[in-house]
Every structure is written in structure tokens, then in C-alpha cells.
PDB file of C-alpha atoms and ligand atoms in Angstrom:
ATOM      1  CA  UNK H1065     -26.468  12.696  12.605  1.00 71.00           C
ATOM      2  CA  UNK H1066     -23.439  15.066  12.695  1.00 88.00           C
ATOM      3  CA  UNK H1067     -20.818  15.492  10.903  1.00 95.00           C
ATOM      4  CA  UNK H1068     -17.975  13.583  11.465  1.00 98.00           C
ATOM      5  CA  UNK H1069     -15.255  15.402  12.669  1.00 98.00           C
ATOM      6  CA  UNK H1070     -11.673  15.498  12.370  1.00 98.00           C
ATOM      7  CA  UNK H1071      -8.870  17.602  14.587  1.00 99.00           C
ATOM      8  CA  UNK H1072      -5.469  18.317  12.845  1.00 99.00           C
ATOM      9  CA  UNK H1073      -2.778  19.429  15.307  1.00 99.00           C
ATOM     10  CA  UNK H1074       0.105  21.991  13.715  1.00 98.00           C
ATOM     11  CA  UNK H1075      -2.556  22.220  10.442  1.00 99.00           C
ATOM     12  CA  UNK H1076      -2.197  26.415   8.937  1.00 98.00           C
ATOM     13  CA  UNK H1077       1.036  25.111   7.404  1.00 98.00           C
ATOM     14  CA  UNK H1078       3.126  22.250   5.459  1.00 98.00           C
ATOM     15  CA  UNK H1079       1.906  18.429   5.558  1.00 98.00           C
ATOM     16  CA  UNK H1080      -1.009  19.517   8.611  1.00 99.00           C
ATOM     17  CA  UNK H1081      -2.328  21.944   6.193  1.00 98.00           C
ATOM     18  CA  UNK H1082      -2.715  19.581   3.581  1.00 99.00           C
ATOM     19  CA  UNK H1083      -4.727  17.140   5.458  1.00 99.00           C
ATOM     20  CA  UNK H1084      -6.403  19.493   6.732  1.00 99.00           C
ATOM     21  CA  UNK H1085      -7.766  20.360   3.353  1.00 98.00           C
ATOM     22  CA  UNK H1086      -7.980  16.665   2.638  1.00 98.00           C
ATOM     23  CA  UNK H1087      -9.651  15.531   5.087  1.00 98.00           C
ATOM     24  CA  UNK H1088     -12.562  18.143   4.438  1.00 98.00           C
ATOM     25  CA  UNK H1089     -12.878  17.044   0.901  1.00 98.00           C
ATOM     26  CA  UNK H1090     -13.802  13.610   2.456  1.00 98.00           C
ATOM     27  CA  UNK H1091     -16.389  15.061   4.254  1.00 98.00           C
ATOM     28  CA  UNK H1092     -15.272  15.398   7.423  1.00 98.00           C
ATOM     29  CA  UNK H1093     -15.776  18.830   9.749  1.00 98.00           C
ATOM     30  CA  UNK H1094     -12.546  19.598  10.503  1.00 98.00           C
ATOM     31  CA  UNK H1095     -10.468  22.048  13.512  1.00 98.00           C
ATOM     32  CA  UNK H1096      -7.710  23.675  12.206  1.00 99.00           C
ATOM     33  CA  UNK H1097      -4.870  23.827  14.834  1.00 99.00           C
ATOM     34  CA  UNK H1098      -2.113  26.545  15.072  1.00 98.00           C
ATOM     35  CA  UNK H1099      -0.133  27.676  17.662  1.00 98.00           C
ATOM     36  CA  UNK H1100       0.744  31.330  16.174  1.00 98.00           C
ATOM     37  CA  UNK H1101       0.031  31.697  12.272  1.00 98.00           C
ATOM     38  CA  UNK H1102      -3.531  32.131  12.777  1.00 98.00           C
ATOM     39  CA  UNK H1103      -3.635  33.890   9.460  1.00 98.00           C
ATOM     40  CA  UNK H1104      -2.277  31.129   8.045  1.00 98.00           C
ATOM     41  CA  UNK H1105      -5.347  28.751   9.749  1.00 98.00           C
ATOM     42  CA  UNK H1106      -7.673  31.048   8.629  1.00 98.00           C
ATOM     43  CA  UNK H1107      -6.472  30.982   4.854  1.00 98.00           C
ATOM     44  CA  UNK H1108      -7.305  27.364   5.247  1.00 98.00           C
ATOM     45  CA  UNK H1109     -10.431  27.599   7.186  1.00 98.00           C
ATOM     46  CA  UNK H1110     -11.526  30.049   3.799  1.00 98.00           C
ATOM     47  CA  UNK H1111      -9.797  27.537   1.139  1.00 98.00           C
ATOM     48  CA  UNK H1112     -12.437  24.422   2.635  1.00 98.00           C
ATOM     49  CA  UNK H1113     -15.173  26.180   3.025  1.00 98.00           C
ATOM     50  CA  UNK H1114     -14.712  28.284  -0.966  1.00 98.00           C
ATOM     51  CA  UNK H1115     -14.807  24.072  -1.837  1.00 98.00           C
ATOM     52  CA  UNK H1116     -18.229  23.986   0.220  1.00 98.00           C
ATOM     53  CA  UNK H1117     -16.313  22.222   3.411  1.00 98.00           C
ATOM     54  CA  UNK H1118     -16.291  23.169   7.379  1.00 98.00           C
ATOM     55  CA  UNK H1119     -13.846  24.022   8.979  1.00 98.00           C
ATOM     56  CA  UNK H1120     -12.881  26.206  12.329  1.00 98.00           C
ATOM     57  CA  UNK H1121      -9.695  27.755  12.965  1.00 98.00           C
ATOM     58  CA  UNK H1122      -8.660  26.443  16.512  1.00 98.00           C
ATOM     59  CA  UNK H1123      -5.368  27.931  18.595  1.00 98.00           C
ATOM     60  CA  UNK H1124      -3.644  26.144  21.370  1.00 98.00           C
ATOM     61  CA  UNK H1125       0.157  24.906  21.574  1.00 98.00           C
ATOM     62  CA  UNK H1126      -0.149  21.253  22.014  1.00 98.00           C
ATOM     63  CA  UNK H1127       2.182  21.233  24.358  1.00 98.00           C
ATOM     64  CA  UNK H1128       0.489  22.699  27.255  1.00 98.00           C
ATOM     65  CA  UNK H1129      -2.033  21.018  29.722  1.00 98.00           C
ATOM     66  CA  UNK H1130      -5.145  23.584  29.114  1.00 98.00           C
ATOM     67  CA  UNK H1131      -5.030  24.507  25.561  1.00 98.00           C
ATOM     68  CA  UNK H1132      -4.845  20.350  24.920  1.00 98.00           C
ATOM     69  CA  UNK H1133      -7.810  20.764  26.926  1.00 98.00           C
ATOM     70  CA  UNK H1134      -9.415  23.703  25.572  1.00 98.00           C
ATOM     71  CA  UNK H1135      -9.223  22.339  22.141  1.00 98.00           C
ATOM     72  CA  UNK H1136     -10.514  18.952  22.947  1.00 98.00           C
ATOM     73  CA  UNK H1137     -13.521  20.771  24.076  1.00 98.00           C
ATOM     74  CA  UNK H1138     -13.756  23.240  21.450  1.00 98.00           C
ATOM     75  CA  UNK H1139     -13.993  20.577  19.285  1.00 98.00           C
ATOM     76  CA  UNK H1140     -16.671  19.197  21.182  1.00 98.00           C
ATOM     77  CA  UNK H1141     -18.839  22.016  20.876  1.00 98.00           C
ATOM     78  CA  UNK H1142     -18.820  23.016  17.786  1.00 97.00           C
ATOM     79  CA  UNK H1143     -18.851  19.667  15.939  1.00 97.00           C
ATOM     80  CA  UNK H1144     -20.308  17.147  18.531  1.00 97.00           C
ATOM     81  CA  UNK H1145     -17.883  14.527  17.493  1.00 98.00           C
ATOM     82  CA  UNK H1146     -14.531  14.002  17.454  1.00 98.00           C
ATOM     83  CA  UNK H1147     -13.817  10.775  14.666  1.00 98.00           C
ATOM     84  CA  UNK H1148     -10.298  11.436  14.180  1.00 98.00           C
ATOM     85  CA  UNK H1149      -7.208  12.725  15.851  1.00 98.00           C
ATOM     86  CA  UNK H1150      -4.305  13.767  13.586  1.00 99.00           C
ATOM     87  CA  UNK H1151      -1.155  14.412  15.987  1.00 99.00           C
ATOM     88  CA  UNK H1152       0.520  16.251  13.147  1.00 98.00           C
ATOM     89  CA  UNK H1153       1.756  19.203  15.165  1.00 98.00           C
ATOM     90  CA  UNK H1154       5.482  19.632  15.402  1.00 98.00           C
ATOM     91  CA  UNK H1155       9.218  21.152  15.821  1.00 98.00           C
ATOM     92  CA  UNK H1156      12.769  20.497  14.796  1.00 97.00           C
ATOM     93  CA  UNK H1157      15.464  20.845  17.032  1.00 97.00           C
ATOM     94  CA  UNK H1158      16.256  24.464  17.439  1.00 97.00           C
ATOM     95  CA  UNK H1159      19.556  25.571  16.339  1.00 93.00           C
ATOM     96  CA  UNK H1160      19.909  21.825  15.385  1.00 95.00           C
ATOM     97  CA  UNK H1161      22.947  21.412  17.493  1.00 97.00           C
ATOM     98  CA  UNK H1162      25.394  18.640  17.208  1.00 98.00           C
ATOM     99  CA  UNK H1163      24.668  16.269  20.338  1.00 97.00           C
ATOM    100  CA  UNK H1164      27.198  16.794  22.039  1.00 98.00           C
ATOM    101  CA  UNK H1165      25.972  20.180  22.464  1.00 98.00           C
ATOM    102  CA  UNK H1166      22.369  19.676  22.804  1.00 98.00           C
ATOM    103  CA  UNK H1167      21.061  21.430  26.153  1.00 98.00           C
ATOM    104  CA  UNK H1168      18.155  20.701  27.734  1.00 98.00           C
ATOM    105  CA  UNK H1169      15.828  23.216  27.268  1.00 98.00           C
ATOM    106  CA  UNK H1170      15.856  22.199  23.480  1.00 98.00           C
ATOM    107  CA  UNK H1171      14.655  18.743  25.137  1.00 98.00           C
ATOM    108  CA  UNK H1172      12.234  19.911  27.321  1.00 98.00           C
ATOM    109  CA  UNK H1173      11.037  21.970  24.221  1.00 98.00           C
ATOM    110  CA  UNK H1174      11.046  19.626  21.806  1.00 98.00           C
ATOM    111  CA  UNK H1175       9.814  16.806  23.777  1.00 98.00           C
ATOM    112  CA  UNK H1176       7.522  18.647  25.153  1.00 98.00           C
ATOM    113  CA  UNK H1177       5.879  19.502  21.509  1.00 98.00           C
ATOM    114  CA  UNK H1178       6.489  16.168  19.351  1.00 98.00           C
ATOM    115  CA  UNK H1179       5.657  13.513  22.262  1.00 99.00           C
ATOM    116  CA  UNK H1180       3.954  14.627  25.976  1.00 98.00           C
ATOM    117  CA  UNK H1181       2.191  17.078  23.401  1.00 98.00           C
ATOM    118  CA  UNK H1182       0.377  14.390  21.024  1.00 98.00           C
ATOM    119  CA  UNK H1183       0.909  11.919  23.908  1.00 99.00           C
ATOM    120  CA  UNK H1184      -1.702  13.636  26.268  1.00 99.00           C
ATOM    121  CA  UNK H1185      -3.625  15.295  23.514  1.00 99.00           C
ATOM    122  CA  UNK H1186      -4.320  11.488  22.975  1.00 99.00           C
ATOM    123  CA  UNK H1187      -5.156  10.469  26.257  1.00 98.00           C
ATOM    124  CA  UNK H1188      -7.641  13.927  26.045  1.00 98.00           C
ATOM    125  CA  UNK H1189      -9.242  12.588  23.006  1.00 98.00           C
ATOM    126  CA  UNK H1190      -9.723   8.632  23.732  1.00 98.00           C
ATOM    127  CA  UNK H1191     -11.805   8.905  26.584  1.00 98.00           C
ATOM    128  CA  UNK H1192     -14.478  11.499  24.691  1.00 98.00           C
ATOM    129  CA  UNK H1193     -14.097   9.041  22.065  1.00 98.00           C
ATOM    130  CA  UNK H1194     -14.458   6.365  24.082  1.00 98.00           C
ATOM    131  CA  UNK H1195     -17.936   7.731  25.250  1.00 98.00           C
ATOM    132  CA  UNK H1196     -18.759   9.554  21.952  1.00 98.00           C
ATOM    133  CA  UNK H1197     -18.668   5.576  20.690  1.00 98.00           C
ATOM    134  CA  UNK H1198     -20.575   4.402  23.309  1.00 98.00           C
ATOM    135  CA  UNK H1199     -22.727   6.426  23.462  1.00 98.00           C
ATOM    136  CA  UNK H1200     -23.373   5.965  19.811  1.00 98.00           C
ATOM    137  CA  UNK H1201     -23.191   9.085  18.827  1.00 98.00           C
ATOM    138  CA  UNK H1202     -20.212   7.906  16.714  1.00 98.00           C
ATOM    139  CA  UNK H1203     -19.654   4.068  15.163  1.00 97.00           C
ATOM    140  CA  UNK H1204     -15.470   4.191  15.561  1.00 98.00           C
ATOM    141  CA  UNK H1205     -12.206   6.401  16.284  1.00 98.00           C
ATOM    142  CA  UNK H1206      -9.334   6.829  14.626  1.00 98.00           C
ATOM    143  CA  UNK H1207      -5.931   8.757  16.218  1.00 98.00           C
ATOM    144  CA  UNK H1208      -3.180   9.122  13.716  1.00 98.00           C
ATOM    145  CA  UNK H1209       0.378  10.166  14.470  1.00 99.00           C
ATOM    146  CA  UNK H1210       2.337  11.591  11.978  1.00 99.00           C
ATOM    147  CA  UNK H1211       6.247  10.480  13.121  1.00 98.00           C
ATOM    148  CA  UNK H1212       9.311  10.022  11.098  1.00 98.00           C
ATOM    149  CA  UNK H1213      11.941   8.070   9.498  1.00 98.00           C
ATOM    150  CA  UNK H1214      13.822  10.024  12.005  1.00 98.00           C
ATOM    151  CA  UNK H1215      12.263   7.485  14.416  1.00 98.00           C
ATOM    152  CA  UNK H1216      15.029   4.479  13.383  1.00 98.00           C
ATOM    153  CA  UNK H1217      17.089   7.352  10.965  1.00 98.00           C
ATOM    154  CA  UNK H1218      20.071   8.599  13.440  1.00 98.00           C
ATOM    155  CA  UNK H1219      20.683  13.294  12.356  1.00 97.00           C
ATOM    156  CA  UNK H1220      23.392  13.982  15.231  1.00 97.00           C
ATOM    157  CA  UNK H1221      21.931  16.970  15.105  1.00 97.00           C
ATOM    158  CA  UNK H1222      18.392  16.373  15.749  1.00 97.00           C
ATOM    159  CA  UNK H1223      19.091  13.972  18.646  1.00 98.00           C
ATOM    160  CA  UNK H1224      15.916  14.895  20.824  1.00 98.00           C
ATOM    161  CA  UNK H1225      14.020  15.024  17.566  1.00 98.00           C
ATOM    162  CA  UNK H1226      14.595  11.522  16.328  1.00 98.00           C
ATOM    163  CA  UNK H1227      14.076  10.356  20.444  1.00 98.00           C
ATOM    164  CA  UNK H1228      10.843  12.024  20.173  1.00 98.00           C
ATOM    165  CA  UNK H1229       9.693  10.512  16.956  1.00 98.00           C
ATOM    166  CA  UNK H1230      10.841   7.224  17.861  1.00 98.00           C
ATOM    167  CA  UNK H1231       8.927   7.658  21.102  1.00 98.00           C
ATOM    168  CA  UNK H1232       6.225   8.248  19.115  1.00 98.00           C
ATOM    169  CA  UNK H1233       6.389   4.205  17.993  1.00 98.00           C
ATOM    170  CA  UNK H1234       5.680   3.280  20.974  1.00 98.00           C
ATOM    171  CA  UNK H1235       2.796   5.465  21.916  1.00 98.00           C
ATOM    172  CA  UNK H1236       1.474   4.459  19.108  1.00 99.00           C
ATOM    173  CA  UNK H1237       1.670   0.628  20.105  1.00 98.00           C
ATOM    174  CA  UNK H1238       0.265   2.003  23.837  1.00 99.00           C
ATOM    175  CA  UNK H1239      -2.703   3.567  22.628  1.00 99.00           C
ATOM    176  CA  UNK H1240      -3.581   0.994  19.713  1.00 99.00           C
ATOM    177  CA  UNK H1241      -3.754  -1.960  22.102  1.00 98.00           C
ATOM    178  CA  UNK H1242      -5.447   0.016  25.388  1.00 99.00           C
ATOM    179  CA  UNK H1243      -8.237   1.178  23.057  1.00 98.00           C
ATOM    180  CA  UNK H1244      -8.918  -1.517  20.015  1.00 98.00           C
ATOM    181  CA  UNK H1245     -12.009  -2.602  22.078  1.00 98.00           C
ATOM    182  CA  UNK H1246     -13.690   0.702  22.190  1.00 98.00           C
ATOM    183  CA  UNK H1247     -13.357   0.566  18.586  1.00 98.00           C
ATOM    184  CA  UNK H1248     -10.590   2.782  17.690  1.00 98.00           C
ATOM    185  CA  UNK H1249      -7.438   1.969  16.020  1.00 98.00           C
ATOM    186  CA  UNK H1250      -4.487   4.055  16.177  1.00 98.00           C
ATOM    187  CA  UNK H1251      -1.605   4.927  13.343  1.00 98.00           C
ATOM    188  CA  UNK H1252       1.736   5.965  13.095  1.00 98.00           C
ATOM    189  CA  UNK H1253       2.393   7.462   9.594  1.00 98.00           C
ATOM    190  CA  UNK H1254       6.457   7.909   8.725  1.00 98.00           C
ATOM    191  CA  UNK H1255       6.927  10.428   6.513  1.00 98.00           C
ATOM    192  CA  UNK H1256      10.227  10.914   4.789  1.00 98.00           C
ATOM    193  CA  UNK H1257      11.513  13.936   3.288  1.00 98.00           C
ATOM    194  CA  UNK H1258       8.536  16.278   2.325  1.00 98.00           C
ATOM    195  CA  UNK H1259       8.489  19.720   0.726  1.00 98.00           C
ATOM    196  CA  UNK H1260       7.290  22.497   3.693  1.00 98.00           C
ATOM    197  CA  UNK H1261       8.724  25.444   5.981  1.00 97.00           C
ATOM    198  CA  UNK H1262      10.682  22.806   8.570  1.00 96.00           C
ATOM    199  CA  UNK H1263      12.651  21.168   5.956  1.00 96.00           C
ATOM    200  CA  UNK H1264      13.507  24.808   3.931  1.00 96.00           C
ATOM    201  CA  UNK H1265      16.857  25.669   5.554  1.00 94.00           C
ATOM    202  CA  UNK H1266      18.013  22.283   4.663  1.00 94.00           C
ATOM    203  CA  UNK H1267      16.379  22.187   1.148  1.00 96.00           C
ATOM    204  CA  UNK H1268      20.137  22.172  -0.830  1.00 97.00           C
ATOM    205  CA  UNK H1269      21.178  19.716   1.504  1.00 96.00           C
ATOM    206  CA  UNK H1270      18.125  17.286   0.120  1.00 97.00           C
ATOM    207  CA  UNK H1271      18.397  17.970  -3.349  1.00 98.00           C
ATOM    208  CA  UNK H1272      21.426  16.303  -3.774  1.00 98.00           C
ATOM    209  CA  UNK H1273      20.885  13.356  -1.652  1.00 97.00           C
ATOM    210  CA  UNK H1274      17.695  13.163  -3.571  1.00 98.00           C
ATOM    211  CA  UNK H1275      19.851  13.470  -6.467  1.00 97.00           C
ATOM    212  CA  UNK H1276      22.372  11.184  -5.374  1.00 97.00           C
ATOM    213  CA  UNK H1277      19.537   8.770  -5.386  1.00 96.00           C
ATOM    214  CA  UNK H1278      18.484   8.756  -1.163  1.00 97.00           C
ATOM    215  CA  UNK H1279      14.756   7.517  -1.915  1.00 98.00           C
ATOM    216  CA  UNK H1280      13.903   4.754  -4.466  1.00 98.00           C
ATOM    217  CA  UNK H1281      11.831   7.259  -5.412  1.00 98.00           C
ATOM    218  CA  UNK H1282      14.157   9.959  -6.760  1.00 97.00           C
ATOM    219  CA  UNK H1283      11.842  13.419  -5.570  1.00 98.00           C
ATOM    220  CA  UNK H1284      10.832  14.902  -3.110  1.00 98.00           C
ATOM    221  CA  UNK H1285       7.507  14.533  -1.082  1.00 98.00           C
ATOM    222  CA  UNK H1286       4.958  16.230  -1.326  1.00 98.00           C
ATOM    223  CA  UNK H1287       2.466  17.538   1.983  1.00 98.00           C
ATOM    224  CA  UNK H1288      -0.362  16.054  -0.114  1.00 98.00           C
ATOM    225  CA  UNK H1289       1.362  12.535  -0.267  1.00 98.00           C
ATOM    226  CA  UNK H1290       0.882  12.188   3.527  1.00 98.00           C
ATOM    227  CA  UNK H1291      -2.295  13.865   2.938  1.00 99.00           C
ATOM    228  CA  UNK H1292      -3.665  11.080   1.358  1.00 98.00           C
ATOM    229  CA  UNK H1293      -2.208   8.648   3.387  1.00 98.00           C
ATOM    230  CA  UNK H1294      -4.233  10.156   6.384  1.00 98.00           C
ATOM    231  CA  UNK H1295      -7.328  10.563   4.129  1.00 98.00           C
ATOM    232  CA  UNK H1296      -7.180   6.227   3.657  1.00 98.00           C
ATOM    233  CA  UNK H1297      -7.016   5.396   6.870  1.00 98.00           C
ATOM    234  CA  UNK H1298      -9.265   8.234   8.350  1.00 98.00           C
ATOM    235  CA  UNK H1299     -12.237   6.392   5.800  1.00 94.00           C
ATOM    236  CA  UNK H1300     -11.145   3.406   8.239  1.00 92.00           C
ATOM    237  CA  UNK H1301     -10.055   1.701   4.400  1.00 94.00           C
ATOM    238  CA  UNK H1302      -7.578   0.084   6.403  1.00 96.00           C
ATOM    239  CA  UNK H1303     -10.364  -1.664   9.446  1.00 96.00           C
ATOM    240  CA  UNK H1304      -8.179  -4.960  10.753  1.00 98.00           C
ATOM    241  CA  UNK H1305      -5.178  -3.151  11.347  1.00 98.00           C
ATOM    242  CA  UNK H1306      -4.033  -0.760  13.994  1.00 98.00           C
ATOM    243  CA  UNK H1307      -0.872  -0.065  15.932  1.00 98.00           C
ATOM    244  CA  UNK H1308       0.199  -0.090  12.252  1.00 98.00           C
ATOM    245  CA  UNK H1309       3.770   2.145  11.093  1.00 98.00           C
ATOM    246  CA  UNK H1310       3.069   3.889   7.245  1.00 98.00           C
ATOM    247  CA  UNK H1311       5.592   5.017   5.791  1.00 98.00           C
ATOM    248  CA  UNK H1312       5.011   7.395   2.874  1.00 98.00           C
ATOM    249  CA  UNK H1313       8.408   8.014   2.695  1.00 98.00           C
ATOM    250  CA  UNK H1314       9.886   6.816  -1.432  1.00 98.00           C
ATOM    251  CA  UNK H1315      10.770   4.164   0.068  1.00 98.00           C
ATOM    252  CA  UNK H1316      13.595   5.234   1.814  1.00 98.00           C
ATOM    253  CA  UNK H1317      12.774   2.506   4.645  1.00 98.00           C
ATOM    254  CA  UNK H1318      13.969   0.421   2.072  1.00 98.00           C
ATOM    255  CA  UNK H1319      17.911  -1.095   2.997  1.00 97.00           C
ATOM    256  CA  UNK H1320      20.429  -1.933  -0.193  1.00 95.00           C
ATOM    257  CA  UNK H1321      23.422  -2.918  -1.650  1.00 92.00           C
TER     258      UNK H1321
HETATM  259  P1  NAP R2549       6.102  23.284   9.482  1.00 54.93           P
HETATM  260  O1  NAP R2549       5.750  23.100   7.477  1.00 54.93           O
HETATM  261  O2  NAP R2549       6.922  23.556  10.199  1.00 54.93           O
HETATM  262  O3  NAP R2549       4.578  23.051  10.325  1.00 54.93           O
HETATM  263  C1  NAP R2549       4.879  22.958  11.234  1.00 54.93           C
HETATM  264  C2  NAP R2549       3.258  23.092  12.151  1.00 54.93           C
HETATM  265  O4  NAP R2549       2.787  22.939  13.380  1.00 54.93           O
HETATM  266  C3  NAP R2549       2.805  24.663  11.995  1.00 54.93           C
HETATM  267  O5  NAP R2549       1.188  24.680  11.645  1.00 54.93           O
HETATM  268  C4  NAP R2549       2.621  25.359  13.303  1.00 54.93           C
HETATM  269  O6  NAP R2549       1.936  26.064  13.645  1.00 54.93           O
HETATM  270  C5  NAP R2549       2.659  24.069  13.760  1.00 54.93           C
HETATM  271  N1  NAP R2549       2.801  23.558  15.728  1.00 54.93           N
HETATM  272  C6  NAP R2549       3.829  23.800  16.041  1.00 54.93           C
HETATM  273  N2  NAP R2549       4.363  24.316  17.371  1.00 54.93           N
HETATM  274  C7  NAP R2549       2.923  23.650  17.717  1.00 54.93           C
HETATM  275  C8  NAP R2549       2.885  24.036  19.256  1.00 54.93           C
HETATM  276  N3  NAP R2549       3.398  23.837  19.899  1.00 54.93           N
HETATM  277  N4  NAP R2549       1.475  23.648  19.093  1.00 54.93           N
HETATM  278  C9  NAP R2549       0.259  23.739  17.499  1.00 54.93           C
HETATM  279  N5  NAP R2549       0.800  23.546  17.043  1.00 54.93           N
HETATM  280  C10 NAP R2549       2.161  23.691  16.418  1.00 54.93           C
HETATM  281  O7  NAP R2549       6.346  21.065   9.300  1.00 54.93           O
HETATM  282  P2  NAP R2549       6.068  19.925   8.788  1.00 54.93           P
HETATM  283  O8  NAP R2549       6.751  19.822   7.922  1.00 54.93           O
HETATM  284  O9  NAP R2549       4.569  20.441   8.124  1.00 54.93           O
HETATM  285  O10 NAP R2549       5.760  19.197   9.529  1.00 54.93           O
HETATM  286  C11 NAP R2549       4.606  18.641  10.278  1.00 54.93           C
HETATM  287  C12 NAP R2549       5.361  17.308  10.169  1.00 54.93           C
HETATM  288  O11 NAP R2549       5.452  16.570  10.030  1.00 54.93           O
HETATM  289  C13 NAP R2549       5.946  17.339  11.671  1.00 54.93           C
HETATM  290  O12 NAP R2549       5.179  16.636  13.271  1.00 54.93           O
HETATM  291  C14 NAP R2549       6.807  17.110  11.743  1.00 54.93           C
HETATM  292  O13 NAP R2549       8.170  16.501  12.896  1.00 54.93           O
HETATM  293  C15 NAP R2549       6.597  15.500  10.619  1.00 54.93           C
HETATM  294  N6  NAP R2549       7.508  15.459   9.253  1.00 54.93           N
HETATM  295  C16 NAP R2549       8.075  16.607   8.424  1.00 54.93           C
HETATM  296  C17 NAP R2549       8.744  16.461   7.334  1.00 54.93           C
HETATM  297  C18 NAP R2549       9.335  17.286   6.559  1.00 54.93           C
HETATM  298  O14 NAP R2549      10.515  16.349   6.286  1.00 54.93           O
HETATM  299  N7  NAP R2549       8.671  18.173   6.320  1.00 54.93           N
HETATM  300  C19 NAP R2549       9.316  14.619   7.346  1.00 54.93           C
HETATM  301  C20 NAP R2549       8.755  14.049   8.626  1.00 54.93           C
HETATM  302  C21 NAP R2549       7.918  14.421   9.671  1.00 54.93           C
HETATM  303  P3  NAP R2549       2.268  27.788  13.994  1.00 54.93           P
HETATM  304  O15 NAP R2549       1.652  27.674  11.687  1.00 54.93           O
HETATM  305  O16 NAP R2549       0.986  28.548  14.027  1.00 54.93           O
HETATM  306  O17 NAP R2549       3.551  27.682  13.582  1.00 54.93           O
END
């Protein structure tokens, strides 16, 4: 039997990079998707190869229909399987404008990348997973959606981002219900404040908030914190759970008095 395969979107940097490296360590053949930073993606592939794993870099904008199709096809051509899809690629709200100044252009860009992209990539992937499971090529499939605490926590300067992440929750439940009969489980993973290029511009603000007790676990989250949670799900450690949301946020979601 061929090696199990995982496609990780936005795996050239940050959280996706850590997920790709972890899944390769777990024995998956990994598709390292990126949109602009080819060198960074190739570095991830090299790191994986140096550690004895297998990976390819796969360029593609998750916001574009043709790119989504090509990404899935490339994985099938190279590995013959598609056991795991991690919808990780995402952007923050450009310019972080107050919601009274939010533009339709920003909305389209953020929703296109962070919600429409994962939705239709999952659709394309699910069709192939169903076929691969039915043909006995692979035993099951897993789709993991990286959302955010912004799915429920209001940031008035990132309304489009918050709305896209909130939509991911319903998207997760829809696919979970639709695909359960096909032995494909679907999960939402909600990171909190994680150190990456995305949060670098607001590092000082979060340093202060964390110091003041923003999260019960009083530290920045690291990409590896998210990667370890993805790893557990990808290994089918939660076989009787689907549509589930897993918080990786240092306890941020706990309401306190
Ligand atoms: P990051 O450091 O900014 O990295 C973003 C990654 O996504 C890069 O690999 C980038 O590729 C890729 N990407 C961006 N647009 C893309 C597109 N249209 N098509 C394909 N790939 C694209 O971000 P991060 O902090 O690791 O965030 C990863 C995910 O976690 C996002 O969905 C984000 O919303 C979510 N998240 C982050 C945090 C946090 O605190 N950092 C918290 C909660 C949730 P290139 O290198 O080619 O540009």
C-alpha cells in the first residue's frame, strides 16, 4: 500500500510549516502548499527530506478555483492518495481597519482566501477522498479546518477575518455530517494567540495582554502547539468524533469571573 498523504495549505511559514513538518514526522507524504514564498516552501521540503520524510512543494492560491483543482490533482499524481487535508492557509484583514471603514475589496480578499477557498478545496478533496475510500486505496479521510478564537471573539478592526472564521465552524459541521457515511471525519481547530508572521505586527500588544493574564496558560502559543493537535487528529486518535471543535488557545475560551 502507498504511503498515506496529507495536503497542508499555507505550509511555507508559521503554523502550516509546523504542521507539515509534524505530519511528515508522523509518516505522511506531505504536500507543502504556498502561494508566494517558494523558497520558504522548498526549505520546509528540504527539512522534511533531511529528517527522512517525503514532501513536495505545491504552489497554488486557495482562493482560485483552477489552483484548487490543480493542487488536489498534483497530490493524486504524486502520491496516489489523499488521507488528510489541512485547511490552514489564511490572511489577516489588510490594513486592519475599523469595521465602519471596512472595504468590499478587503471583504472579498479575506473571505475568498479564508472561507470560500477552504470550502471549495474541501469539496474538491472530498470527492476524491470518497472515491479513494470506496476503491480501497485508503481506509479513511480527515479534513481539519484551522479557524481561530476570532470565530467568536470580536475584533472591531478585523470584521472580515472574524466572519470568515465564524463561517468555518458551520462549514466544518456541514462537511462532517455530509461525509460521515464515507468514513471521512471533519474537525475545526481553533488556535489562540500564536507566534508567527501574522501576529508579529501586534507582538507588543499581545506581550502585554498575556502578561496581564489574557490566557490561563500565560504564554504565547507556538506553531508546534497547533501541529501536535493536528497530529493527534490526523492519526485518527478521535475516530468517534466529527464536527468537533478543538481549542488550542491556552484556555482563552474559558469565561472567567
Ligand atoms: P502566516 O505566518 O501569515 O502564514 C500564512 C501562510 O498561508 C503562508 O504559508 C502563506 O504562503 C499562506 N497563504 C496565504 N494566502 C494564501 C493563499 N491565497 N493560498 C495559499 N496559501 C496562502 O499565518 P499563520 O499565523 O501561520 O496562520 C495560519 C492559519 O492559522 C491562518 O488560517 C490563520 O488565520 C490561523 N490562525 C492564526 C493565529 C495566529 O495567532 N497566528 C491564530 C488563530 C488562527 P506564502 O508564504 O507563500 O505567502
